[in-house]
PDB file of C-alpha atoms (C1' of nucleotides) in Angstrom:
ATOM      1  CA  UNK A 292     -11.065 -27.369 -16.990  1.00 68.00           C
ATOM      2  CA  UNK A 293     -12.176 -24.641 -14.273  1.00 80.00           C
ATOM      3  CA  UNK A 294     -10.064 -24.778 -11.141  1.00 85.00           C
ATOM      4  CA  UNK A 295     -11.605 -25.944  -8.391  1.00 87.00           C
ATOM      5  CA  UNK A 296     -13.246 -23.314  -6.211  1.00 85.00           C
ATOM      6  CA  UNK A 297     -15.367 -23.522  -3.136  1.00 83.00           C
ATOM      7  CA  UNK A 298     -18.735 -21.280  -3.358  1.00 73.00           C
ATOM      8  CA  UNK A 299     -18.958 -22.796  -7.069  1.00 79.00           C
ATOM      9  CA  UNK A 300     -19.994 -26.316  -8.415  1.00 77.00           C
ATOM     10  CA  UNK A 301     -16.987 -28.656  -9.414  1.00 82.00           C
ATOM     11  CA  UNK A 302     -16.256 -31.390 -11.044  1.00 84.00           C
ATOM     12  CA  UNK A 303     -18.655 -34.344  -9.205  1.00 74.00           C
ATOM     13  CA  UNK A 304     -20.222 -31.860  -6.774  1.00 76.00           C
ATOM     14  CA  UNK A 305     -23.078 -29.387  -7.424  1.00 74.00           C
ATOM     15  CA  UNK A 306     -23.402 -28.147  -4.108  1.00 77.00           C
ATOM     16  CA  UNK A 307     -20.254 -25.747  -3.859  1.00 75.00           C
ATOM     17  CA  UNK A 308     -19.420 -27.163  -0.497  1.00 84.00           C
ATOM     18  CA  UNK A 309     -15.741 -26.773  -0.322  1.00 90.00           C
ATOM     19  CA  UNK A 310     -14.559 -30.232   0.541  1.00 89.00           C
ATOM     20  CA  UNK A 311     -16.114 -31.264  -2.431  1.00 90.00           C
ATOM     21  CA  UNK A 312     -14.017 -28.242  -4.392  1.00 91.00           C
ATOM     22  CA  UNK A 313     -11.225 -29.703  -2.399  1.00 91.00           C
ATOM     23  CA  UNK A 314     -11.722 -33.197  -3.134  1.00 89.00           C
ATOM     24  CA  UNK A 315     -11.822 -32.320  -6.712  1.00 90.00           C
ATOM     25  CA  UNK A 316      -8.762 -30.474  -6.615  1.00 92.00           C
ATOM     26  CA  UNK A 317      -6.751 -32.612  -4.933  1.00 90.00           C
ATOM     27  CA  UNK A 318      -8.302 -35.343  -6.548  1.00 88.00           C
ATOM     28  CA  UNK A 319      -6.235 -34.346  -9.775  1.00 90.00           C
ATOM     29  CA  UNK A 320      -3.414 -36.325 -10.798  1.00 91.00           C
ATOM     30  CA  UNK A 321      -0.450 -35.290  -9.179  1.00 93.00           C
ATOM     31  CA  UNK A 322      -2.113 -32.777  -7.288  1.00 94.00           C
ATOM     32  CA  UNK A 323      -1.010 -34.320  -3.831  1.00 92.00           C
ATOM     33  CA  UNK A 324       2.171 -35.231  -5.218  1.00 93.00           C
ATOM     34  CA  UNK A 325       3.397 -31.769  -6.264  1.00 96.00           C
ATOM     35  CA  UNK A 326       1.980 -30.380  -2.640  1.00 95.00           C
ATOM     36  CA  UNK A 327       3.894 -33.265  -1.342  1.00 94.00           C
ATOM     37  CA  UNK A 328       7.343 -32.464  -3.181  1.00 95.00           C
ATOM     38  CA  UNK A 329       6.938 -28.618  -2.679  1.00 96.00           C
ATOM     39  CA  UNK A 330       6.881 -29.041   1.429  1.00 95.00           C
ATOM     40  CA  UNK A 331      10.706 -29.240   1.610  1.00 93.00           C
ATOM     41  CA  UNK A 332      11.313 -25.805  -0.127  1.00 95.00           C
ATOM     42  CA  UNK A 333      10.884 -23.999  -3.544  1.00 96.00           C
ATOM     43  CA  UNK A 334      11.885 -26.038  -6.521  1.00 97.00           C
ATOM     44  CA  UNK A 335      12.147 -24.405 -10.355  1.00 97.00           C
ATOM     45  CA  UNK A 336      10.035 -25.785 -13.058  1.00 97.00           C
ATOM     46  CA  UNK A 337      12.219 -29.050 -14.017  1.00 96.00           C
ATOM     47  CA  UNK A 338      13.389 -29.722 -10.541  1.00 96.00           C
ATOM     48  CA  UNK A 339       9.603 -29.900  -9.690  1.00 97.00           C
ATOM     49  CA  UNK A 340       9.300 -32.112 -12.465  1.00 96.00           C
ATOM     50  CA  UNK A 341      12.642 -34.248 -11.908  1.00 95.00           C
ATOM     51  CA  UNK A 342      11.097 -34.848  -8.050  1.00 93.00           C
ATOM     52  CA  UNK A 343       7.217 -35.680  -9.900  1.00 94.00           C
ATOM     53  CA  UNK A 344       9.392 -38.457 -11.694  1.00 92.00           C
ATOM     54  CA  UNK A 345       9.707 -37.096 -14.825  1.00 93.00           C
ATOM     55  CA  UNK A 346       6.007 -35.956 -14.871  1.00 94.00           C
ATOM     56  CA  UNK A 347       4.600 -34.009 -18.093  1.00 95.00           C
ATOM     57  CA  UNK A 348       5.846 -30.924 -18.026  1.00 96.00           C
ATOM     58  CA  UNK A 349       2.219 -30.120 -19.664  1.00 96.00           C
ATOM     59  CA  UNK A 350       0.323 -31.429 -17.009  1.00 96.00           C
ATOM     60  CA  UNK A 351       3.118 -29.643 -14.561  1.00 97.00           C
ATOM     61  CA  UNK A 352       1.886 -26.629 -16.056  1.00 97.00           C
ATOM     62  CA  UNK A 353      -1.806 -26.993 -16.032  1.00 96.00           C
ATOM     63  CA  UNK A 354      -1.129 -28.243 -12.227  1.00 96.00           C
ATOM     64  CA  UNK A 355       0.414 -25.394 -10.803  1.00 97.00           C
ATOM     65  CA  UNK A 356      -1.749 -22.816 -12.898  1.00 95.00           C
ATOM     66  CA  UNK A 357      -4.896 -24.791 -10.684  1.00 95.00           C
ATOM     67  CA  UNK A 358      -3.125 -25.103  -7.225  1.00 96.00           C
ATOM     68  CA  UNK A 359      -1.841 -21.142  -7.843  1.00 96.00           C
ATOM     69  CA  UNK A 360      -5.200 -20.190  -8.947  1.00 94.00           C
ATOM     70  CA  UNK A 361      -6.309 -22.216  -5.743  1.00 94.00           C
ATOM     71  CA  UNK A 362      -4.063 -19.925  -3.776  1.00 95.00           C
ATOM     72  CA  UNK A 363      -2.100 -22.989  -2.820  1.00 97.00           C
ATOM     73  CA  UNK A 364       1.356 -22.629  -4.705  1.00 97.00           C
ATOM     74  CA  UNK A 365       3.036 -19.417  -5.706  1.00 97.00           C
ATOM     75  CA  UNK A 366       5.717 -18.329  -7.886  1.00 96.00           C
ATOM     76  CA  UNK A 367       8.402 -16.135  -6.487  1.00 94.00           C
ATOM     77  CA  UNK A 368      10.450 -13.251  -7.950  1.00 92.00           C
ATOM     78  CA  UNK A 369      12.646 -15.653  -9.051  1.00 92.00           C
ATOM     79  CA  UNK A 370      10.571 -17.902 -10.959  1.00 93.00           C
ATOM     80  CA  UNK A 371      10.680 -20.873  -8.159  1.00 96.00           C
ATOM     81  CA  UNK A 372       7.613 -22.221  -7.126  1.00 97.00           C
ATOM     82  CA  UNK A 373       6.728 -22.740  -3.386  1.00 97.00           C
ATOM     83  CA  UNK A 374       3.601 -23.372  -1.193  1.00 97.00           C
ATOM     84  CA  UNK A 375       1.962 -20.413  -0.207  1.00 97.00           C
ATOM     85  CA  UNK A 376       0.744 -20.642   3.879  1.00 96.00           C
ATOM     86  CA  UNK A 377      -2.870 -22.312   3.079  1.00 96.00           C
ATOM     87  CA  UNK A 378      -0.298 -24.859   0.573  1.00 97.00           C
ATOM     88  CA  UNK A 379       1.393 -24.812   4.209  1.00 97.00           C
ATOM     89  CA  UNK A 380      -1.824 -26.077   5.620  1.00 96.00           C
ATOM     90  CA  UNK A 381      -2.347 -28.562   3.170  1.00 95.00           C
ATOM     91  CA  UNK A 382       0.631 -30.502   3.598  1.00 95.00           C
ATOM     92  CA  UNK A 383      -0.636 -30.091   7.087  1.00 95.00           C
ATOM     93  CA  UNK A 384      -3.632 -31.416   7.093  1.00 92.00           C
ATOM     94  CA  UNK A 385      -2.154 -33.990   4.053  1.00 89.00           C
ATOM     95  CA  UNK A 386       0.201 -35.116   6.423  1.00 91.00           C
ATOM     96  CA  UNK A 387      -1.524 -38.453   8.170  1.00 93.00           C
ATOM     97  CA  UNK A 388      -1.574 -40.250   5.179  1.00 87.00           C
ATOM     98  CA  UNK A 389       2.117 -40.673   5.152  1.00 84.00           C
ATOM     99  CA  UNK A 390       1.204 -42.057   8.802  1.00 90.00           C
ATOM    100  CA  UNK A 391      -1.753 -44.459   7.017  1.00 93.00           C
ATOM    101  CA  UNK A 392       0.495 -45.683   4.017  1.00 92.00           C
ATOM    102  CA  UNK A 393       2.687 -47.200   6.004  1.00 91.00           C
ATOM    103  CA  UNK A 394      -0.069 -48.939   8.352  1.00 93.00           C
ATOM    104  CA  UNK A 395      -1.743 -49.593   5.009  1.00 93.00           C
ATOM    105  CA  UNK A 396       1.676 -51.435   3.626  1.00 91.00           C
ATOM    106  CA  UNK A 397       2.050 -53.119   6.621  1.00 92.00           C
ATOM    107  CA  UNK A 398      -1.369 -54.526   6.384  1.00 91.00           C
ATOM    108  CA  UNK A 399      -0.943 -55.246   2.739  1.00 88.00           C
ATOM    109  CA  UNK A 400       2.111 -57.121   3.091  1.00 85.00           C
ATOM    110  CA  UNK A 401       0.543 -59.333   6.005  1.00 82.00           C
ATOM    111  CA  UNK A 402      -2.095 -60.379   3.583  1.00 75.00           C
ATOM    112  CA  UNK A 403      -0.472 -61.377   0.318  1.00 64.00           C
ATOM    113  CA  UNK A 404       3.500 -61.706   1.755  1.00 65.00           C
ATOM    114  CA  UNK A 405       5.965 -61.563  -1.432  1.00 55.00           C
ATOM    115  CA  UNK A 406       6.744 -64.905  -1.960  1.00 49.00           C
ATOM    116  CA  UNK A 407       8.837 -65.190   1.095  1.00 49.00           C
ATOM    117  CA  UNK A 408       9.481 -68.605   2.110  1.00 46.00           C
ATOM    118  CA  UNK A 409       7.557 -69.498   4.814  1.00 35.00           C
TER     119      UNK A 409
ATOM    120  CA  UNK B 232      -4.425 -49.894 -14.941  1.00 68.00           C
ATOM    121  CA  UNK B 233      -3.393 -51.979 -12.038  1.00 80.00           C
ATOM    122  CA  UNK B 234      -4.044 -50.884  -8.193  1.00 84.00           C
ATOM    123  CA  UNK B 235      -1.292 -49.282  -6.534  1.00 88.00           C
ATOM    124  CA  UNK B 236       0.105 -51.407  -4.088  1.00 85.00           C
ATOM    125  CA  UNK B 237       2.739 -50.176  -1.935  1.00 82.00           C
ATOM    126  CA  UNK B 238       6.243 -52.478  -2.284  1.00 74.00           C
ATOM    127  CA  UNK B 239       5.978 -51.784  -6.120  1.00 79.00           C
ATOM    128  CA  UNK B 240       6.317 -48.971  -8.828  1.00 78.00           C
ATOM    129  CA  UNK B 241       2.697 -47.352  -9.567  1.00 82.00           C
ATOM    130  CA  UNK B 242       1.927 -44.879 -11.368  1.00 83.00           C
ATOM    131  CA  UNK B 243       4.310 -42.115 -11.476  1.00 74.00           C
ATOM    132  CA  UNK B 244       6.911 -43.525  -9.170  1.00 77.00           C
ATOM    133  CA  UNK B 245       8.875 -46.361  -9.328  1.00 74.00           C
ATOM    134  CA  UNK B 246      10.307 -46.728  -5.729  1.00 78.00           C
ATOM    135  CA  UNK B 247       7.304 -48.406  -4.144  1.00 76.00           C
ATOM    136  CA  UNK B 248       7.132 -46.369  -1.528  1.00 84.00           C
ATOM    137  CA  UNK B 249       3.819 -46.849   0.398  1.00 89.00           C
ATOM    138  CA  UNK B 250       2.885 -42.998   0.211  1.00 89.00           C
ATOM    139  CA  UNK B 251       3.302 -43.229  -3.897  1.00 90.00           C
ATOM    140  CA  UNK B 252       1.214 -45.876  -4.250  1.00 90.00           C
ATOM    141  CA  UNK B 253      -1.274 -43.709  -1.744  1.00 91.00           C
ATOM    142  CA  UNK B 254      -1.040 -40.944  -3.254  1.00 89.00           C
ATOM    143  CA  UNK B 255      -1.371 -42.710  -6.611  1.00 89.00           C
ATOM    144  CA  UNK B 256      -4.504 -44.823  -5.306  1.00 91.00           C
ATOM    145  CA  UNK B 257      -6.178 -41.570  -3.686  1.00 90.00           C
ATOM    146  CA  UNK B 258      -5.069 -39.387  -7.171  1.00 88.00           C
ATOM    147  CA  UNK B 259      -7.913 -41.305  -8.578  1.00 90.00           C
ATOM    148  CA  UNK B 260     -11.070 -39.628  -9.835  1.00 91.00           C
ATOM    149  CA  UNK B 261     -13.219 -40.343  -6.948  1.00 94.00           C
ATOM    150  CA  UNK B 262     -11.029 -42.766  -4.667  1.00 95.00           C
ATOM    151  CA  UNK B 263     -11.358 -39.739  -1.918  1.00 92.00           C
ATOM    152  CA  UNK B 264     -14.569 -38.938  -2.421  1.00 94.00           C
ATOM    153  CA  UNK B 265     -15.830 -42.576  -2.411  1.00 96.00           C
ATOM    154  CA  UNK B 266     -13.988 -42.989   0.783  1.00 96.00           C
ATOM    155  CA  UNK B 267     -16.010 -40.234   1.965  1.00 94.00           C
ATOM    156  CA  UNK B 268     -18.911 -41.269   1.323  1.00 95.00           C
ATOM    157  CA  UNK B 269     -18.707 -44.371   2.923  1.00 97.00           C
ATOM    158  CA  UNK B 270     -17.616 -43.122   6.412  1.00 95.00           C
ATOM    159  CA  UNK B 271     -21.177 -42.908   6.850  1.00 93.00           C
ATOM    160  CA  UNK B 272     -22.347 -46.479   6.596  1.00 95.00           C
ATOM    161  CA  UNK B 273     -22.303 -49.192   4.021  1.00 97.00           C
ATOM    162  CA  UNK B 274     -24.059 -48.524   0.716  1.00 97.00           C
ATOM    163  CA  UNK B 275     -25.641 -50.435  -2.491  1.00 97.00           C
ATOM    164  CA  UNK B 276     -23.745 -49.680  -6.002  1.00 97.00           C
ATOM    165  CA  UNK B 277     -26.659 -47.663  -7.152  1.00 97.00           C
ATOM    166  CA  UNK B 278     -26.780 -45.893  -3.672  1.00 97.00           C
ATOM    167  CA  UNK B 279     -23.253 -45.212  -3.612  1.00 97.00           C
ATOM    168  CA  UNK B 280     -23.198 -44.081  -6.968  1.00 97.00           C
ATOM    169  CA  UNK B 281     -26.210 -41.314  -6.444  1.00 95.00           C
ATOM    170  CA  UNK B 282     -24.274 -40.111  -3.267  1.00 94.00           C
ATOM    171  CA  UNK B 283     -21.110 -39.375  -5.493  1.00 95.00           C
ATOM    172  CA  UNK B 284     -23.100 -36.738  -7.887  1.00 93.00           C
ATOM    173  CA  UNK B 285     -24.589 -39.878  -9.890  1.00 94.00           C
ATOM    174  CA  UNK B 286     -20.522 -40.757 -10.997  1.00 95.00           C
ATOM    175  CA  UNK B 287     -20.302 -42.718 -13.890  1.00 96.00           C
ATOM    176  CA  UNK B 288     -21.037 -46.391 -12.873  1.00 97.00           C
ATOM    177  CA  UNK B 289     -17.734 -47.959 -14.974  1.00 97.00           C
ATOM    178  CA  UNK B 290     -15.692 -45.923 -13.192  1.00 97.00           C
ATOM    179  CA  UNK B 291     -17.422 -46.768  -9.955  1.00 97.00           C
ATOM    180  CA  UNK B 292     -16.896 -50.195 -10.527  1.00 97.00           C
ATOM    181  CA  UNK B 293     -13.334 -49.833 -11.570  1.00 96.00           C
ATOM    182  CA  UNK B 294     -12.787 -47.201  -8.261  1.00 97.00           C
ATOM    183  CA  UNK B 295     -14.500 -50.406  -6.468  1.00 97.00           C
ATOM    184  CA  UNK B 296     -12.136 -52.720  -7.798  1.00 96.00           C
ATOM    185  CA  UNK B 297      -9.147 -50.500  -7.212  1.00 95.00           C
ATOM    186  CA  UNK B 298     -10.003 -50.288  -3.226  1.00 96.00           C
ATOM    187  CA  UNK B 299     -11.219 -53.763  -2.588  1.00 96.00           C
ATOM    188  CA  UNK B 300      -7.499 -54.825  -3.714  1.00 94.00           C
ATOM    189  CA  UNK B 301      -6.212 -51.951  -1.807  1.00 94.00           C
ATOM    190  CA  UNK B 302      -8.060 -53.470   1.189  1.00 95.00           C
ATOM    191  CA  UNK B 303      -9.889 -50.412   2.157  1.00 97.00           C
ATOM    192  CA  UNK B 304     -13.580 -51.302   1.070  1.00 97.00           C
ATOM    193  CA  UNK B 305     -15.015 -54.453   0.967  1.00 97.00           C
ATOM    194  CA  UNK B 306     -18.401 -56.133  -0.053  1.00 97.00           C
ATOM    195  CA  UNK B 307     -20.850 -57.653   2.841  1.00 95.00           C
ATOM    196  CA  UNK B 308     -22.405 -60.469   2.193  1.00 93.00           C
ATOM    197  CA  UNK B 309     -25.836 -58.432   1.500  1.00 93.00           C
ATOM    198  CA  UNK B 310     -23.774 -57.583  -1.768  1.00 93.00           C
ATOM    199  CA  UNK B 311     -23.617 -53.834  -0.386  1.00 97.00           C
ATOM    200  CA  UNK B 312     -20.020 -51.609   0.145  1.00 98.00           C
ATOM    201  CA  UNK B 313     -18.102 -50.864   2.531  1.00 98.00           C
ATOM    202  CA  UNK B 314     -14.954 -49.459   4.724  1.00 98.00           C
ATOM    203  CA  UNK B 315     -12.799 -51.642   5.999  1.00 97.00           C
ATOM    204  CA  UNK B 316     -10.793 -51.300   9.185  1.00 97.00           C
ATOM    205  CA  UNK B 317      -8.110 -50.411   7.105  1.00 96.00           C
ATOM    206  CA  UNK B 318     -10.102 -47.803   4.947  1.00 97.00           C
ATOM    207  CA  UNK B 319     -11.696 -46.236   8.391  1.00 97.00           C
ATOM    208  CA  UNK B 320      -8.079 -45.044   9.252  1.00 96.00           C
ATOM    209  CA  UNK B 321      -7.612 -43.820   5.861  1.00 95.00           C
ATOM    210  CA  UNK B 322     -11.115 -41.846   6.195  1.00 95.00           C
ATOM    211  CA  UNK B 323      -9.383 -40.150   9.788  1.00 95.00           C
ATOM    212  CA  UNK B 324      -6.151 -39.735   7.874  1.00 92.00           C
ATOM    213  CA  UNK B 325      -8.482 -37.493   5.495  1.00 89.00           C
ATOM    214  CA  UNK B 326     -10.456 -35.486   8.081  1.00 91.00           C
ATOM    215  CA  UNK B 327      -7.777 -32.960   8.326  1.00 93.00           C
ATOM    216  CA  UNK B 328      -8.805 -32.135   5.108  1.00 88.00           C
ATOM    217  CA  UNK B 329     -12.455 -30.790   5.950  1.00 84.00           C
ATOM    218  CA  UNK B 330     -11.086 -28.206   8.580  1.00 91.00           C
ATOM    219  CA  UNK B 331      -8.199 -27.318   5.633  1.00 93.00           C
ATOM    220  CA  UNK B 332     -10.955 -27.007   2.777  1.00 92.00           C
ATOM    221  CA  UNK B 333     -12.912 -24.345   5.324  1.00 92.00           C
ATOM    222  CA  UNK B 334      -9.973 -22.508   5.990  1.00 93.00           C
ATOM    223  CA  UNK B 335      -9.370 -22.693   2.075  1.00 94.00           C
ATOM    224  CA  UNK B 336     -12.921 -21.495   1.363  1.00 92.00           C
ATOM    225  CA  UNK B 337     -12.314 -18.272   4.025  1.00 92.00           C
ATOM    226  CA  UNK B 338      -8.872 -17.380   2.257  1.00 92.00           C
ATOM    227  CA  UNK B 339     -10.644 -17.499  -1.321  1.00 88.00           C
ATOM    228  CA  UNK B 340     -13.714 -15.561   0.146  1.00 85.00           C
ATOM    229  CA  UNK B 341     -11.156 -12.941   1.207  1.00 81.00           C
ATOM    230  CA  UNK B 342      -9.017 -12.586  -1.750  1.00 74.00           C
ATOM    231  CA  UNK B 343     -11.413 -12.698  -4.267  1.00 63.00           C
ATOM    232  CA  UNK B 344     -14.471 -11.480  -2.856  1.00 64.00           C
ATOM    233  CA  UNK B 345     -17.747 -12.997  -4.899  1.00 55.00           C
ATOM    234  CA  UNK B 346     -19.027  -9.468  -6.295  1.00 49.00           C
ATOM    235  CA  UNK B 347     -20.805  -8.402  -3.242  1.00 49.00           C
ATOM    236  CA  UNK B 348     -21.719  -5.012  -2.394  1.00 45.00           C
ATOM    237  CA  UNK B 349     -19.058  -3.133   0.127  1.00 34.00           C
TER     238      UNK B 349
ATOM    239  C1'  DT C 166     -47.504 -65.784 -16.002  1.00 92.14           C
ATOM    240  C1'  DC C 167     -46.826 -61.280 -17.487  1.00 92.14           C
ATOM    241  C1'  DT C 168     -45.317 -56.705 -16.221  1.00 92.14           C
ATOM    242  C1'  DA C 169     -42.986 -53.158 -13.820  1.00 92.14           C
ATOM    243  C1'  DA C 170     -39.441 -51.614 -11.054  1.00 92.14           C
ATOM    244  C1'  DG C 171     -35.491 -52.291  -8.333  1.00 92.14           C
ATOM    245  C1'  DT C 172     -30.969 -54.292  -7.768  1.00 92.14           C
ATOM    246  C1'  DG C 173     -25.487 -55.084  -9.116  1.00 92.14           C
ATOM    247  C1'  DC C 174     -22.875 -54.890 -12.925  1.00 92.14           C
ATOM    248  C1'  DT C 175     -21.127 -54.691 -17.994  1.00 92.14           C
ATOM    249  C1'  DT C 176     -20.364 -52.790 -22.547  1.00 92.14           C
ATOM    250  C1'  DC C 177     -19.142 -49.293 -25.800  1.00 92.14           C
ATOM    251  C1'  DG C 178     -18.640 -44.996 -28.393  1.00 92.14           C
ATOM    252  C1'  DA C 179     -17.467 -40.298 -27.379  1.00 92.14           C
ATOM    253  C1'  DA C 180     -15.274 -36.727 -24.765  1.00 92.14           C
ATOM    254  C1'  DA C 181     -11.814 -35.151 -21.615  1.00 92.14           C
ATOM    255  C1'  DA C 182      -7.413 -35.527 -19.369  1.00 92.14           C
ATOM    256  C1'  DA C 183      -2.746 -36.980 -19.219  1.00 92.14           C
ATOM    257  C1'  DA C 184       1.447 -38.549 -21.444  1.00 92.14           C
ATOM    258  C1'  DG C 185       5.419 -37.496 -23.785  1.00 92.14           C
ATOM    259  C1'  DA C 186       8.367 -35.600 -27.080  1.00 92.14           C
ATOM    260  C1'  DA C 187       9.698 -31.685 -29.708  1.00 92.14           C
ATOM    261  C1'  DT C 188      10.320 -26.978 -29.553  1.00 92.14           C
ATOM    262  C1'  DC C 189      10.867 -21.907 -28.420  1.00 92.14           C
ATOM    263  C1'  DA C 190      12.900 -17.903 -26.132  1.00 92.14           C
ATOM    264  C1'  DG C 191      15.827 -16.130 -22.661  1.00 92.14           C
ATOM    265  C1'  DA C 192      19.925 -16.441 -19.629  1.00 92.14           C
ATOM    266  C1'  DT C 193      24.651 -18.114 -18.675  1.00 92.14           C
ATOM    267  C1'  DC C 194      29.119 -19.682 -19.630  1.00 92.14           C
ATOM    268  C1'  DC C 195      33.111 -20.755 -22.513  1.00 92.14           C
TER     269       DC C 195
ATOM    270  C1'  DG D  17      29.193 -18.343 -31.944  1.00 92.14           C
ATOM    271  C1'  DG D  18      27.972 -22.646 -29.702  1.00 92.14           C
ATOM    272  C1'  DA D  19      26.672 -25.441 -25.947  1.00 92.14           C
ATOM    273  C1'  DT D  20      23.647 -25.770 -22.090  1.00 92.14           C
ATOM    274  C1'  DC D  21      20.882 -24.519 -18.749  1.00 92.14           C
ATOM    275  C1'  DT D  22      16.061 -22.515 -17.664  1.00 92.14           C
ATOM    276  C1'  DG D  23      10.538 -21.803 -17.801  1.00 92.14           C
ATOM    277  C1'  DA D  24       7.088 -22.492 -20.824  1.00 92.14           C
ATOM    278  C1'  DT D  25       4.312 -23.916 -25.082  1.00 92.14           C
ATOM    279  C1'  DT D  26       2.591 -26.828 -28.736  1.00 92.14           C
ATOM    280  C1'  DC D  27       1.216 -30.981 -30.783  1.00 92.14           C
ATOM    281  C1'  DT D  28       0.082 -35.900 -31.322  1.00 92.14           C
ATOM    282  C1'  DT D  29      -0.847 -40.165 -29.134  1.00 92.14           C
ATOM    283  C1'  DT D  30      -2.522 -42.811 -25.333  1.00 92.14           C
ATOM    284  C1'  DT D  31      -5.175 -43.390 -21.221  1.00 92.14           C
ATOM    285  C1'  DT D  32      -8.957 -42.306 -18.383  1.00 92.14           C
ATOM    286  C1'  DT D  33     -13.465 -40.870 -17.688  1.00 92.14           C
ATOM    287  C1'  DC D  34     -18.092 -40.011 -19.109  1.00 92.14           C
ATOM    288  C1'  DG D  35     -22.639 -41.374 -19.920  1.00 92.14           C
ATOM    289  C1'  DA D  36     -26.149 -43.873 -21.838  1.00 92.14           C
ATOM    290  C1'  DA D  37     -27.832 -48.283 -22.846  1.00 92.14           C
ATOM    291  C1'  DG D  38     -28.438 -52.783 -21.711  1.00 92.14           C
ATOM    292  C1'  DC D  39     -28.099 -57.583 -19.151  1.00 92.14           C
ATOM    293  C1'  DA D  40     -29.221 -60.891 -15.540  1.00 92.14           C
ATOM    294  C1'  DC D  41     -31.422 -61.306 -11.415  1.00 92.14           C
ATOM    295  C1'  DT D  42     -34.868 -60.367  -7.627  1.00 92.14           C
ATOM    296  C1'  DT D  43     -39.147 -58.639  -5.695  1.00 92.14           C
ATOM    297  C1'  DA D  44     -43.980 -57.215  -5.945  1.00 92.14           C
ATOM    298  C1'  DG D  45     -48.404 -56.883  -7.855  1.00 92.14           C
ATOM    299  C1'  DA D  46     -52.289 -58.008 -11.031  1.00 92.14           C
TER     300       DA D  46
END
DNA sequence: TCTAAGTGCTTCGAAAAAAGAATCAGATCC
DNA sequence: GGATCTGATTCTTTTTTCGAAGCACTTAGA
């Protein structure tokens, strides 16, 4: 289970473009989310995993070996992990789908409301 | 393996939150990708399918499944796929990511230069 | 009508990934 | 010493994905 690299095929792509290496990072469970939880400052091992709700601490590992391999999260002196300034950019560029969600509950909810009265 | 809907636990979070169930529904194998590759136009299954690197056409069907409930693809009437409205924003919501998986590609390139000469 | 090729879609056994619990070693505190 | 944190590993079970084969249906041609 290679970790996604642009230049080089990946998982579902041949080509080596790098949105495709990205797509298939990201594309990872819990991929996003740990990006996503990591934003708001450096978290140890377990917190990481207490935020992931209670995620595998196997998978944890396997996660954060691909995004710091990926140059995405790195571990400091003091064992934390945080987002590196590309993981910065991530979250960045991650960051309208928060915005979309909510259209995309609102929309949701319009179309099948939850058994409310009317 | 229901579709994350936002308004109820999903997969690896139980508050409901709409981003969870996002990031849930685009943690996928292929959700982003098959977004992707309908930005371009509506496609067949078997079209579709050879545009993702030839995926496996159960999970196709399943990823299908997953965003027709999610209400961001939908099937015309000429039986072929694709974005709705709804999945259109998520496609711009993902854009950022293209410019990101560049500047990712450029970092990589830098810090672990492919063997060339100099 | 038979055949061939193209659809969308389904089924199923095998492989890969993720889940989840138990565990280890080191540090800290009492 | 004993309890309790920590990061990290190992192992077994479950879930997800793969990938090939096949089905029902449509179109086209002989």
């Amino acid at each position: 289970m290679p970790t996604p690299t642009p230049g080089r095929p990946v998982r579902g792509s041949s080509t080596g473009r790098p949105l495709m290496a990205a797509l298939d990072l990201f594309g990872r469970r819990w991929s996003l989310r740990i990006v996503w939880e990591l934003q708001r400052g450096p978290l140890g091992f377990r917190a990481l995993q207490q935020r992931c709700d209670n995620m595998s601490s196997s998978v944890l590992r396997q996660r954060l070996t691909d995004l710091a391999t990926a140059l995405v999260v790195e571990q400091h002196p003091d064992t934390t992990y945080a987002l590196t300034p590309l993981g910065h950019d991530a979250y960045r560029a991650l960051r309208p789908l928060v915005r979309w969600s909510d259209d995309w509950a609102a929309a949701l909810a319009d179309e099948k409301p939850t058994s409310q009265h009317g």
